Short mmCIF file of C-alpha atoms in Angstrom, two decimals:
data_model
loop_
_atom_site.label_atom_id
_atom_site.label_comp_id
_atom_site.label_asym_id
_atom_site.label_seq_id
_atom_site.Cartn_x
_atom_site.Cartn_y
_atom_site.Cartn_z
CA UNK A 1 -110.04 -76.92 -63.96
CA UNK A 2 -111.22 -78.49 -67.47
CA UNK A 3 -111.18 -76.46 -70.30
CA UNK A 4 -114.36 -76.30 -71.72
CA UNK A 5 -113.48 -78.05 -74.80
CA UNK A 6 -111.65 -80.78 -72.94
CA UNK A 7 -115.08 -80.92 -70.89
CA UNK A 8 -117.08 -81.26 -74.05
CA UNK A 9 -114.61 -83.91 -75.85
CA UNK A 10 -114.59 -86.20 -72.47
CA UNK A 11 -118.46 -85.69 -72.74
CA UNK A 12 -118.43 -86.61 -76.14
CA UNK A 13 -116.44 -89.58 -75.90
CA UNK A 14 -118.55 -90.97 -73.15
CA UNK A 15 -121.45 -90.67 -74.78
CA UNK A 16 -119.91 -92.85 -78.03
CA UNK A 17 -118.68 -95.41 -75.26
CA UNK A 18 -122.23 -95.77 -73.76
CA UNK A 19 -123.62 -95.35 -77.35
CA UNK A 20 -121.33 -98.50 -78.51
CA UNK A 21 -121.51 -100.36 -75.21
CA UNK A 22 -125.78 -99.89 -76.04
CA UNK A 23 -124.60 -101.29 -79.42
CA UNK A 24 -123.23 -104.19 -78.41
CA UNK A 25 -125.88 -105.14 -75.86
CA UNK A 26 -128.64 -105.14 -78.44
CA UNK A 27 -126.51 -107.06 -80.28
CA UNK A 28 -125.70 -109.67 -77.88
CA UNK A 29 -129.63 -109.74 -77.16
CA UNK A 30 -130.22 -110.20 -80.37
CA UNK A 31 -127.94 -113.53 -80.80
CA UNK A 32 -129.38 -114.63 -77.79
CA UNK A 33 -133.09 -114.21 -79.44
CA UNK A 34 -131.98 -116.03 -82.97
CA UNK A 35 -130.40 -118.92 -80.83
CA UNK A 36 -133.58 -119.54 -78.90
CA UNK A 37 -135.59 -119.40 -81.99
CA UNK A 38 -133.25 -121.52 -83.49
CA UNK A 39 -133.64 -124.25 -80.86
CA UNK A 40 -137.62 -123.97 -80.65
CA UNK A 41 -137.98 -123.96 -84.40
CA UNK A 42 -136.40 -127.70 -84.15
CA UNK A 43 -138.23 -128.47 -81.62
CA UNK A 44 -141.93 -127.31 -82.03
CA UNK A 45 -144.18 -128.55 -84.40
CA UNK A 46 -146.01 -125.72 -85.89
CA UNK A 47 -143.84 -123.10 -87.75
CA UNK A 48 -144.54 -120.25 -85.75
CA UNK A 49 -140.73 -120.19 -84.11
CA UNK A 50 -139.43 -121.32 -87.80
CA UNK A 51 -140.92 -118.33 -88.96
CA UNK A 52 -139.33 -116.03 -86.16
CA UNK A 53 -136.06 -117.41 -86.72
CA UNK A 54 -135.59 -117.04 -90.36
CA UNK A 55 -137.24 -113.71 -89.93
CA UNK A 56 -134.61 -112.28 -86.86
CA UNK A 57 -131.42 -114.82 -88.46
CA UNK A 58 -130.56 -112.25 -90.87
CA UNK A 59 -131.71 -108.55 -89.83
CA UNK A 60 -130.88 -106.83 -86.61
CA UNK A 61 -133.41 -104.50 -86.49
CA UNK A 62 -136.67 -106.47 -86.85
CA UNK A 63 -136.80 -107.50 -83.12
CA UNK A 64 -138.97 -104.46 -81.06
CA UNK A 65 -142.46 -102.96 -81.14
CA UNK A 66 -145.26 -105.90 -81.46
CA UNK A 67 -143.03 -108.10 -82.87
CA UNK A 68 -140.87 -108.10 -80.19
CA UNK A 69 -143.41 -108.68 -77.73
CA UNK A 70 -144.98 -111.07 -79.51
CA UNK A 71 -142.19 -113.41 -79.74
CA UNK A 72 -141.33 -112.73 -75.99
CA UNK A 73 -144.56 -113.62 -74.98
CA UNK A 74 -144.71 -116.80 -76.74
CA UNK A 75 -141.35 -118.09 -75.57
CA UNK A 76 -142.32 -117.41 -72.06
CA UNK A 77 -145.59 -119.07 -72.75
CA UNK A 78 -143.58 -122.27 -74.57
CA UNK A 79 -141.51 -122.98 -71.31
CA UNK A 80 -144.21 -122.08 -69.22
CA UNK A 81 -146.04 -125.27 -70.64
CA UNK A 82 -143.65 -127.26 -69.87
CA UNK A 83 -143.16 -126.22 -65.92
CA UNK A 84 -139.77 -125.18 -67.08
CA UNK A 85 -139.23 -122.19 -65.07
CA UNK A 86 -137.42 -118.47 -66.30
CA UNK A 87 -134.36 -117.73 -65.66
CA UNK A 88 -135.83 -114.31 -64.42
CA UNK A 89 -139.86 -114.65 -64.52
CA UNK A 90 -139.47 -110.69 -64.17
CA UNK A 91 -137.62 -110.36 -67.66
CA UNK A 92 -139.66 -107.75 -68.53
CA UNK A 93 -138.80 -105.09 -66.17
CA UNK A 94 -135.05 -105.38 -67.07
CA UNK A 95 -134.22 -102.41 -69.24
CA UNK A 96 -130.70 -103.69 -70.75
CA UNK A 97 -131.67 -105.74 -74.01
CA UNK A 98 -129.21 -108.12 -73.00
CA UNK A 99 -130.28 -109.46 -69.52
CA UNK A 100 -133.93 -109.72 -70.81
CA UNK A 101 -132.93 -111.57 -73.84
CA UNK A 102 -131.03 -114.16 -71.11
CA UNK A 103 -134.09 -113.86 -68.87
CA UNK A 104 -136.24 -115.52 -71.20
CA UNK A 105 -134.42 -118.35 -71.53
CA UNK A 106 -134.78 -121.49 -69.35
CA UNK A 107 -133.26 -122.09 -65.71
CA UNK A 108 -131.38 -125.66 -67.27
CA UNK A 109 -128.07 -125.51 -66.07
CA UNK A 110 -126.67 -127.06 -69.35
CA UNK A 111 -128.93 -124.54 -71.35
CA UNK A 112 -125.66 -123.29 -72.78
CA UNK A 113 -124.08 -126.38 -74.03
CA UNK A 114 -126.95 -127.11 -75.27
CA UNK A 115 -127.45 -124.03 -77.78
CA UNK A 116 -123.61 -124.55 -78.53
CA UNK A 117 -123.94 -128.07 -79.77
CA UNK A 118 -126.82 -126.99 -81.58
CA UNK A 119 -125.52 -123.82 -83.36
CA UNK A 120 -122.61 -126.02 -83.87
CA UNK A 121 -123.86 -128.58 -85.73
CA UNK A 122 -126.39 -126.20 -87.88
CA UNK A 123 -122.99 -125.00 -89.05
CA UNK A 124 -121.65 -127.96 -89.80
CA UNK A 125 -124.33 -128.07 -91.95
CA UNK A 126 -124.30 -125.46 -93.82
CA UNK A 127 -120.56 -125.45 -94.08
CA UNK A 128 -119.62 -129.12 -95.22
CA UNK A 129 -121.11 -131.26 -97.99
CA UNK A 130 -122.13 -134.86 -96.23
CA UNK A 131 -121.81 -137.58 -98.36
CA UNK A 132 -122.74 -140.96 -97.63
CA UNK A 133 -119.83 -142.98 -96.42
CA UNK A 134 -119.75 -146.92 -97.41
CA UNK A 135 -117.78 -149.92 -97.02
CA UNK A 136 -117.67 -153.62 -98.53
CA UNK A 137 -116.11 -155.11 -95.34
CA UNK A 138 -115.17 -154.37 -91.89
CA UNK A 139 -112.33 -152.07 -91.41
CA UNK A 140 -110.21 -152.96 -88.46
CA UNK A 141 -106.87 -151.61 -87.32
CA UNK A 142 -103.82 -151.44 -89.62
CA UNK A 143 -105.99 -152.00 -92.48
CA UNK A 144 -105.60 -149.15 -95.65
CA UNK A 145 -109.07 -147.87 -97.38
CA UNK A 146 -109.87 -144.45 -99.13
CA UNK A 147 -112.92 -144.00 -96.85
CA UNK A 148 -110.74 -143.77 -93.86
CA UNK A 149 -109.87 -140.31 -94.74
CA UNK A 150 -113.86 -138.93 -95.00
CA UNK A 151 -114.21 -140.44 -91.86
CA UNK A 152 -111.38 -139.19 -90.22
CA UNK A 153 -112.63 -135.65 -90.90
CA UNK A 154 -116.02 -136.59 -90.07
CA UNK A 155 -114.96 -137.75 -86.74
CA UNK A 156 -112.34 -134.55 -86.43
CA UNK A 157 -116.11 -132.54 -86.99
CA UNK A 158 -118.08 -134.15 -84.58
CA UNK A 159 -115.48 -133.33 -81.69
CA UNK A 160 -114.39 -136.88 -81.77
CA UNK A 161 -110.54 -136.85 -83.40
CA UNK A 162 -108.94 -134.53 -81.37
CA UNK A 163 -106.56 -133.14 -84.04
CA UNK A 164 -107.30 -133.14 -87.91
CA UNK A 165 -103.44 -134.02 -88.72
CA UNK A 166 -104.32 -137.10 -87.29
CA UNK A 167 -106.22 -138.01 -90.73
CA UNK A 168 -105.09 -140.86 -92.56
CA UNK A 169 -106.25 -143.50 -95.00
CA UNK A 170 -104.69 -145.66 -92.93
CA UNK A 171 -106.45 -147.21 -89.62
CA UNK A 172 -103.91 -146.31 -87.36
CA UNK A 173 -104.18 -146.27 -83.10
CA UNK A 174 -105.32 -142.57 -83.17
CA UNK A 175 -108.11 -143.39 -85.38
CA UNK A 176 -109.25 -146.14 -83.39
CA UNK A 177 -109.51 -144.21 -80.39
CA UNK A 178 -111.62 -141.66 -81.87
CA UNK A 179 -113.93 -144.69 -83.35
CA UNK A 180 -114.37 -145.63 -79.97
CA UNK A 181 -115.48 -142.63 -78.46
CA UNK A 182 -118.11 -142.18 -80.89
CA UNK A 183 -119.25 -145.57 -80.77
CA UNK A 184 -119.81 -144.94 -77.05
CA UNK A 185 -121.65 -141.69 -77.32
CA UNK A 186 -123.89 -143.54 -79.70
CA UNK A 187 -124.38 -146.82 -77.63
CA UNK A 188 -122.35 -149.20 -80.02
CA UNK A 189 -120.07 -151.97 -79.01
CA UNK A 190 -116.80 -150.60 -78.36
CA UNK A 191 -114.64 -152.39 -80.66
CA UNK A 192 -113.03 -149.97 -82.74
CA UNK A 193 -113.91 -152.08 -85.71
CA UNK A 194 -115.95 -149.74 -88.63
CA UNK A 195 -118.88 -151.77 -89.59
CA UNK A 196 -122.71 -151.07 -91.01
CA UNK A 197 -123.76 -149.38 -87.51
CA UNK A 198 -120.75 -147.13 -87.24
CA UNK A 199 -120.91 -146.08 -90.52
CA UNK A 200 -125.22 -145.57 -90.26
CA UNK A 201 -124.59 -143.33 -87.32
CA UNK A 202 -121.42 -140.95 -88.98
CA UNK A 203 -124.08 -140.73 -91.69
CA UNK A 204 -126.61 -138.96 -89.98
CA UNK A 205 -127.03 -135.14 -91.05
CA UNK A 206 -125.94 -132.41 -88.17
CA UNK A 207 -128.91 -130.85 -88.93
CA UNK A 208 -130.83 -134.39 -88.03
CA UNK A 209 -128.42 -134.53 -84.93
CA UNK A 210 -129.12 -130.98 -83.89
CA UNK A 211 -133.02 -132.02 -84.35
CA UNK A 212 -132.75 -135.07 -82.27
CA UNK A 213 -130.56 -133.70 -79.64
CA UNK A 214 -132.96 -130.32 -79.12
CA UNK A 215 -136.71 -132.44 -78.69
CA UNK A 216 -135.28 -134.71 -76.71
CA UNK A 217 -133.69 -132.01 -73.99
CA UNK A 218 -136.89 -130.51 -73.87
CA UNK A 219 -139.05 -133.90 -73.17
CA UNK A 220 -136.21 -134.80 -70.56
CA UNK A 221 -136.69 -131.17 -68.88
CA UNK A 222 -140.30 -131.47 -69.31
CA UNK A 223 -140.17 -134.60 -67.60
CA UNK A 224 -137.33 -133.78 -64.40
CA UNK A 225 -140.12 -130.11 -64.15
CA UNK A 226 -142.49 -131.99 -62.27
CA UNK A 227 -140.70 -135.05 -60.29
CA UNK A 228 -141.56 -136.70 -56.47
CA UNK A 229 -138.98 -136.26 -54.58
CA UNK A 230 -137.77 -139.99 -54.79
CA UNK A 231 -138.33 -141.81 -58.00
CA UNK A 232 -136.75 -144.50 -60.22
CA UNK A 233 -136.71 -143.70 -64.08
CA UNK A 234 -135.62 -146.31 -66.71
CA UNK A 235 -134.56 -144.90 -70.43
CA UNK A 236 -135.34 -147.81 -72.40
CA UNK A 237 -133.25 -146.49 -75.89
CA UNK A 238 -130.39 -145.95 -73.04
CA UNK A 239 -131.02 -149.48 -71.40
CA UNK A 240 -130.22 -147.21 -68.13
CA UNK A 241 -132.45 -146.91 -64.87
CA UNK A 242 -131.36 -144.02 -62.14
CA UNK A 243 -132.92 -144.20 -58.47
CA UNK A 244 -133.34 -140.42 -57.63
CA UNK A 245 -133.66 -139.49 -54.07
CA UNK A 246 -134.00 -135.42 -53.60
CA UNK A 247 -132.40 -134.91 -56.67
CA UNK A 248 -129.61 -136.82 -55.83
CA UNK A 249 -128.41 -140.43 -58.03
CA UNK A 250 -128.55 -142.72 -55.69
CA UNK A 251 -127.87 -145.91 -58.20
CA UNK A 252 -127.57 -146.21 -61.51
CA UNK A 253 -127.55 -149.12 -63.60
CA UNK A 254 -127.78 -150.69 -67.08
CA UNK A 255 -130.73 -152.86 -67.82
CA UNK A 256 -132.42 -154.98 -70.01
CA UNK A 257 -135.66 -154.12 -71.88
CA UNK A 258 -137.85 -155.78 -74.49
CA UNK A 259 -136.88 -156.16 -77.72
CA UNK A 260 -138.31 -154.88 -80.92
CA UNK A 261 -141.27 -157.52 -81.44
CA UNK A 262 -141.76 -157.62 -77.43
CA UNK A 263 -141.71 -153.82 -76.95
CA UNK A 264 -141.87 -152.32 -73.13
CA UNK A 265 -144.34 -149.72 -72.87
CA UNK A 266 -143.97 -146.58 -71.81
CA UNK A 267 -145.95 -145.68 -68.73
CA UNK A 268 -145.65 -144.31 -64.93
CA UNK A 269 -146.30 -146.44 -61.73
CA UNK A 270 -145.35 -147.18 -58.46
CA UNK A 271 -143.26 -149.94 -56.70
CA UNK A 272 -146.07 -151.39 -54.36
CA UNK A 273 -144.05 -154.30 -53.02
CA UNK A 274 -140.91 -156.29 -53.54
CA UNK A 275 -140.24 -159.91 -53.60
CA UNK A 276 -137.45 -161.80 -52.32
CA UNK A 277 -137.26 -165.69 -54.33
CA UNK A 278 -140.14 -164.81 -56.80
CA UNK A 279 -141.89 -167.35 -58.11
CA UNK A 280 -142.73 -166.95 -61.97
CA UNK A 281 -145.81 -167.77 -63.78
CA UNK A 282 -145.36 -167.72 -67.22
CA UNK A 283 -147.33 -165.24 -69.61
CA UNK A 284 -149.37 -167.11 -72.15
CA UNK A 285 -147.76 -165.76 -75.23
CA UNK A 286 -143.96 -166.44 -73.55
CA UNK A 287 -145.48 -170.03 -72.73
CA UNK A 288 -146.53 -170.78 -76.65
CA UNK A 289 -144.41 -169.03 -78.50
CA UNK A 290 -140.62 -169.86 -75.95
CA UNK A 291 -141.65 -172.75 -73.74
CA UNK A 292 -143.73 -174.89 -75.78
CA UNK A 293 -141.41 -175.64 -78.64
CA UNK A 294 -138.70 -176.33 -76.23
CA UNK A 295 -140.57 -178.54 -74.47
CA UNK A 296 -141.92 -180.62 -77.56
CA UNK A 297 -138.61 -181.25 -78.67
CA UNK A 298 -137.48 -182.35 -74.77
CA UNK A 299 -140.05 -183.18 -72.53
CA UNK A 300 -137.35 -183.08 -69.58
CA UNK A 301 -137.61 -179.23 -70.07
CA UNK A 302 -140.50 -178.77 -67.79
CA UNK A 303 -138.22 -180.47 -64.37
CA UNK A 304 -135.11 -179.23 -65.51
CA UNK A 305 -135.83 -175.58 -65.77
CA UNK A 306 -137.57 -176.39 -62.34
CA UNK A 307 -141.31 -175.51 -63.33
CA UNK A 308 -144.72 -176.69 -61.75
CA UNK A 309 -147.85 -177.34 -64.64
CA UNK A 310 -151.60 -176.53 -63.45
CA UNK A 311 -155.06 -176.85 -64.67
CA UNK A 312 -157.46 -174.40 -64.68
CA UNK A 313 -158.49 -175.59 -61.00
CA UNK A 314 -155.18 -174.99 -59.61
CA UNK A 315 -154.03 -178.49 -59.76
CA UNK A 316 -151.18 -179.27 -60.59
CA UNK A 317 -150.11 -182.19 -62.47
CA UNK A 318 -147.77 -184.56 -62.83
CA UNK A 319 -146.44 -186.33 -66.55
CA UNK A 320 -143.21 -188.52 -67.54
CA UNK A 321 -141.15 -186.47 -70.14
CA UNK A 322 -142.75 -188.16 -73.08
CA UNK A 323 -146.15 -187.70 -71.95
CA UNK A 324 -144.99 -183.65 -71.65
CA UNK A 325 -143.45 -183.63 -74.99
CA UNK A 326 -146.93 -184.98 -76.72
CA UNK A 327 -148.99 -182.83 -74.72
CA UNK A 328 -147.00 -179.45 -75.85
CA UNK A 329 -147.72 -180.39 -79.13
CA UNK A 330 -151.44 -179.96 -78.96
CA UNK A 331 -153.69 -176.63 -76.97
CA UNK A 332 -151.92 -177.15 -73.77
CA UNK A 333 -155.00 -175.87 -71.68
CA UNK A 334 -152.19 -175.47 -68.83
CA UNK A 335 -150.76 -172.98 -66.77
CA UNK A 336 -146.59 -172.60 -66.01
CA UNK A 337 -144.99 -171.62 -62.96
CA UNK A 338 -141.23 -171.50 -62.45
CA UNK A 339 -140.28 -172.77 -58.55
CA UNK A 340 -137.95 -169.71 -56.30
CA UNK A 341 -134.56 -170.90 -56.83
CA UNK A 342 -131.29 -170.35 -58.75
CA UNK A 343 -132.62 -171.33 -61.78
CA UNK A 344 -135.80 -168.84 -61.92
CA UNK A 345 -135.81 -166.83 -64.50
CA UNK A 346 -136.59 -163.16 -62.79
CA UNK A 347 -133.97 -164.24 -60.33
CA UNK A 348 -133.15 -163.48 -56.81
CA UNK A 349 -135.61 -160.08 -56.65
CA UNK A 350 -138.80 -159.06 -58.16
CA UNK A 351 -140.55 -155.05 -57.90
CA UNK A 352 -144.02 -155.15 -58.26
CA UNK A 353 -145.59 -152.31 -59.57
CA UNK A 354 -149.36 -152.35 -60.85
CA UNK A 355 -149.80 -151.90 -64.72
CA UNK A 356 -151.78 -153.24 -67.31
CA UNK A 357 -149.06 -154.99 -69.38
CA UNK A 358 -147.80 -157.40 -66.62
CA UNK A 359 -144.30 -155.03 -66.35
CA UNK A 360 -142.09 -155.07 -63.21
CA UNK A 361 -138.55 -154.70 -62.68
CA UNK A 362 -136.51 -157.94 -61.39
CA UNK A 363 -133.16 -160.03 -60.93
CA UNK A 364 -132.26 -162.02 -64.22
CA UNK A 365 -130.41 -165.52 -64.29
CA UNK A 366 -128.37 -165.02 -67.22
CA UNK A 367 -126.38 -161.28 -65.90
CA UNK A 368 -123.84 -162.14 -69.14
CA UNK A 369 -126.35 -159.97 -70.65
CA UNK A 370 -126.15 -157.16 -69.27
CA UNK A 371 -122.26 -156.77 -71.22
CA UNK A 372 -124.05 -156.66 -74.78
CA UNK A 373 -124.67 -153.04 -76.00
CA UNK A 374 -127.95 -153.72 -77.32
CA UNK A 375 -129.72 -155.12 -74.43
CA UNK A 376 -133.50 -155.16 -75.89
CA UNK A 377 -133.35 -158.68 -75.07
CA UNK A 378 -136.38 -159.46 -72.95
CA UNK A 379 -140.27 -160.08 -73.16
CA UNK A 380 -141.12 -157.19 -72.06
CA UNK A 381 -139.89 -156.89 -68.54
CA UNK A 382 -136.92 -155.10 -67.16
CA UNK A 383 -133.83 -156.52 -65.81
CA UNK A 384 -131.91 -154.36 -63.78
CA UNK A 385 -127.76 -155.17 -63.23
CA UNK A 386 -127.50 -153.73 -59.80
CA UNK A 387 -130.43 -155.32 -58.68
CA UNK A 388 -128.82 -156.24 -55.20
CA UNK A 389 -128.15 -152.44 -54.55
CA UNK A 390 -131.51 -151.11 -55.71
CA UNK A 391 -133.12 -153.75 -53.13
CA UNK A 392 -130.35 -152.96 -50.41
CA UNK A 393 -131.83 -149.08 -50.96
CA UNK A 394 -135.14 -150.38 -50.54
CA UNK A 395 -134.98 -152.35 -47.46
CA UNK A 396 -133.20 -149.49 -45.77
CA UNK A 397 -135.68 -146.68 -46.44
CA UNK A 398 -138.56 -148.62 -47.32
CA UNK A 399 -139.70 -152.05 -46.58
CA UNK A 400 -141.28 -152.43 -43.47
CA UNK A 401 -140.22 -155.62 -41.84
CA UNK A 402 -136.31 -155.56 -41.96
CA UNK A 403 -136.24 -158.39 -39.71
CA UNK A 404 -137.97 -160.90 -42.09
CA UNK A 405 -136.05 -159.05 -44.84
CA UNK A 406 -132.77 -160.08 -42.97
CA UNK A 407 -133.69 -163.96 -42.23
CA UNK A 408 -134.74 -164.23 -46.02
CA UNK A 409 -130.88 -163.51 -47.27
CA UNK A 410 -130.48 -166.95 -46.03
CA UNK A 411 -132.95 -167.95 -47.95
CA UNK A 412 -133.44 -168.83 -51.62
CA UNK A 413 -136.00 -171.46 -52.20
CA UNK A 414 -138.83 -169.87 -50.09
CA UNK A 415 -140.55 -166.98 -51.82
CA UNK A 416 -141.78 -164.18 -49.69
CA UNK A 417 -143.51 -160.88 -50.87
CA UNK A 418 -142.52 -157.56 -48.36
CA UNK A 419 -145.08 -154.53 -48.15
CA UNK A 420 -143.48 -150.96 -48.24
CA UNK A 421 -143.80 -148.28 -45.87
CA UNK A 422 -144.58 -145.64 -49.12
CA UNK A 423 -144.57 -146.14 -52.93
CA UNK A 424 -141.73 -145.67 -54.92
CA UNK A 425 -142.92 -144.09 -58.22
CA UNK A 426 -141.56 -145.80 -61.65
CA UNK A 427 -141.44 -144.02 -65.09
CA UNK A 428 -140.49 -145.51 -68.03
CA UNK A 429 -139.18 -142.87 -70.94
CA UNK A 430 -137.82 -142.97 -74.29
CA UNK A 431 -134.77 -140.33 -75.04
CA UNK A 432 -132.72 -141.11 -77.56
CA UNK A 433 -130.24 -138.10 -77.20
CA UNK A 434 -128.91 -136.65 -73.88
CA UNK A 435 -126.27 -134.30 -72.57
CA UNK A 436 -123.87 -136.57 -70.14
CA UNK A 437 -122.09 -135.19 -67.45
CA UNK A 438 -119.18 -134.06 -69.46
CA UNK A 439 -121.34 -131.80 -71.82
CA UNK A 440 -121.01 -134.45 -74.61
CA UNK A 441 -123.68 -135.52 -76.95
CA UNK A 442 -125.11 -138.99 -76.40
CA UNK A 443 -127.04 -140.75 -78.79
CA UNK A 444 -128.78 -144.52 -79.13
CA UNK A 445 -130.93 -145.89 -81.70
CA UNK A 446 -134.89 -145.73 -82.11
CA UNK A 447 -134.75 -149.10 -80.92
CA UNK A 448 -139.37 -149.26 -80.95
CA UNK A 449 -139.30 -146.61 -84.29
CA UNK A 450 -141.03 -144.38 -81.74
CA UNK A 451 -139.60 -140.78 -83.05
CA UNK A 452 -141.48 -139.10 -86.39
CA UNK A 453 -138.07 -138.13 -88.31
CA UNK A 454 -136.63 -141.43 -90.32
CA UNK A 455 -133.45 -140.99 -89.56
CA UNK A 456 -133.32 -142.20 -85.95
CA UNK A 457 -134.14 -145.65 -86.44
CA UNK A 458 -130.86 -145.73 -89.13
CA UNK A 459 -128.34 -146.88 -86.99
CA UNK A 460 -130.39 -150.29 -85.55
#
């Protein structure tokens, strides 16, 4: 049997195991509580979660009683907004600090990398000055500059250099390789060469990165809350569309979108019907301000790009070159339409979708395009890459008459318009900062100057 000493020391030391273990659950909780705050105060607009933050950041002890529930209830309330569920609606009832603390959080599978790229990048800033790196030329491989070094440990930072004692003031092949993997995450051309973007973008604050990366997770959760079950969404800072079906990718391809003076809105719809050998009838302001010149200077412009010209009545007429080249100069009370064929510019496939801007998705003649890494390039409308496997999709689950669908492959100068057995919805969205598949942190430029904070639009 135990002494009764040894029964009281085994007693004691149990009860300083369960005190400690009680220790560092509260503690744990508490992290957990600060990081949340910390992600909500960048995200939020009023300064209520600031406020929480700076007040649980540095002491402990603050977090129970009314304050406690306070903040509790509105973080549950903040995700609750956004349909975001829990990750245990019950959080409440749990009576280790710890597994409430995670209960309050959201059910986002990358949740966690997103808090560590966050906290990591708030200590970046607070750890490291961040002075503005410049060059008078374009630094290319081999070549020797003093900035190479600040960027090298900029780069080493940012998780892009895998080792620091690959630092140099020379550009050597390590270098270059780290260059290119941030110029992808941030949407440049992949060249290697340092020039004004690359530079703009190693420029930008963590703190402004952590800011940018944490409200646009939550508008991309807030969004992917309340999605149909089959939908096609186009990021037009990413130049990206995905076709969703049950939560599943089914395609995903780069596209085209309008550029800065011809911006595509952002709005939600619904493919009604797709057409195989579109015809095109050209917008008014594309007609003055693209066609029109073109055609003054070469009247040949209207039968070589294969387009039809009609009055107001629907007729349509007929002019030699010359006579076309005068006209263009003066009102041109006229209407142009672009013929089905090879030559048409929204190509071999056209979505229709009802808006108010005249927006659809469709083919494009010049796919070259599509290899540029800015690619807001068009009027407005959006050019999808895979166009032939988004319509393949289609026809399969969707259009109704496959067997007119199938004849019209043949086909290219006959234009035919195919009704759908349901909808397809459409959103168009504006992220500039994801988390890919990998966990990394992807960034592209304010392309429309859509986001409040200054710095996004830097790296244009």
């Amino acid at each position: 049997m135990f002494k009764r000493s040894t029964l009281i020391t085994f007693l004691l030391i149990n009860f300083l195991s369960m005190s400690l273990f009680a220790k560092d659950r509260a503690q744990l909780a508490h992290q957990v509580i600060v990081d949340h705050m910390l992600l909500l105060s960048l995200v939020d607009s009023n300064r209520l979660f600031d406020d929480y933050y700076l007040l649980l950041e540095n002491n402990d002890t603050v977090f129970q009683g009314a304050l406690k529930d306070s903040i509790e209830s509105e973080v549950a309330h903040y995700w609750e907004s956004k349909s975001i569920p829990l990750k245990d609606p019950h959080f409440r009832q749990k009576a280790d600090p710890y597994q409430r603390a995670v209960g309050l959080e959201p059910h986002l599978d990358d949740f966690l990398f997103l808090i560590n790229h966050i906290k990591h990048f708030i200590w970046l800033e607070e750890s490291y000055a961040w002075p503005l790196l410049s060059s008078t030329r374009l630094i290319k491989q081999g070549d020797k500059d003093p900035v190479l070094n600040h960027i090298g440990w900029r780069l080493w930072l940012l998780g892009d250099l895998p080792d620091s004692d690959m630092i140099e003031t020379q550009y050597t092949a390590q270098l270059v390789s780290a260059v290119q993997a941030f110029q992808q995450r941030h949407g440049l051309e992949v060249d290697g060469v340092i020039g004004p973007a690359t530079l703009r973008w190693l420029n930008v604050k963590p703190r402004d990165r952590a800011k940018m990366l944490a409200e646009n997770y939550v508008k991309k959760h807030t969004f992917l809350a309340v999605r149909e079950p089959q939908y096609i969404v186009v990021n037009i800072p990413g130049f990206d569309m995905l076709l969703v079906d049950n939560g599943k990718v089914m395609l995903d391809s780069r596209v085209i979108v309008g550029m800065p003076s011809r911006q595509t809105p952002l709005f939600s719809s619904e493919i009604t019907n797709v057409v195989i050998n579109p015809s095109w009838r050209v917008p008014k302001r594309i007609m003055y301000r693209d066609l029109l010149p073109k055609i003054r200077r070469n009247g040949l412009y209207i039968n070589q790009g294969n387009y039809e010209v009609y009055d107001r009545d629907g007729q349509r007429l007929l002019r030699t070159p010359s006579q076309w080249s005068d006209i263009a100069k003066g009102a041109f009370p006229y209407r142009l339409v672009q013929k089905p064929g090879e030559k048409n510019t929204l190509g071999r496939y056209k979505f229709y979708l009802p808006n108010d801007f005249n927006i659809y998705l469709h083919d494009t003649a010049t796919p070259k395009l599509f290899q540029k890494a800015n690619r807001a390039l068009s009027s407005g409308c959006i050019r999808v890459e895979k166009v032939k496997l988004l319509a393949d999709w289609m026809a399969e689950h969707l259009v109704n008459d496959k067997k007119t669908w199938q004849r019209m492959q043949m086909q290219r100068e006959e234009s035919r318009w195919f009704s759908l057995k349901s909808f397809l919805p459409v959103h168009l969205v504006y992220w500039t900062s994801w988390l890919d598949k990998k966990g990394k942190v992807q960034y592209r430029s304010d392309i429309y100057n859509h986001q409040k904070a200054p710095l996004l639009s830097i790296a244009h």
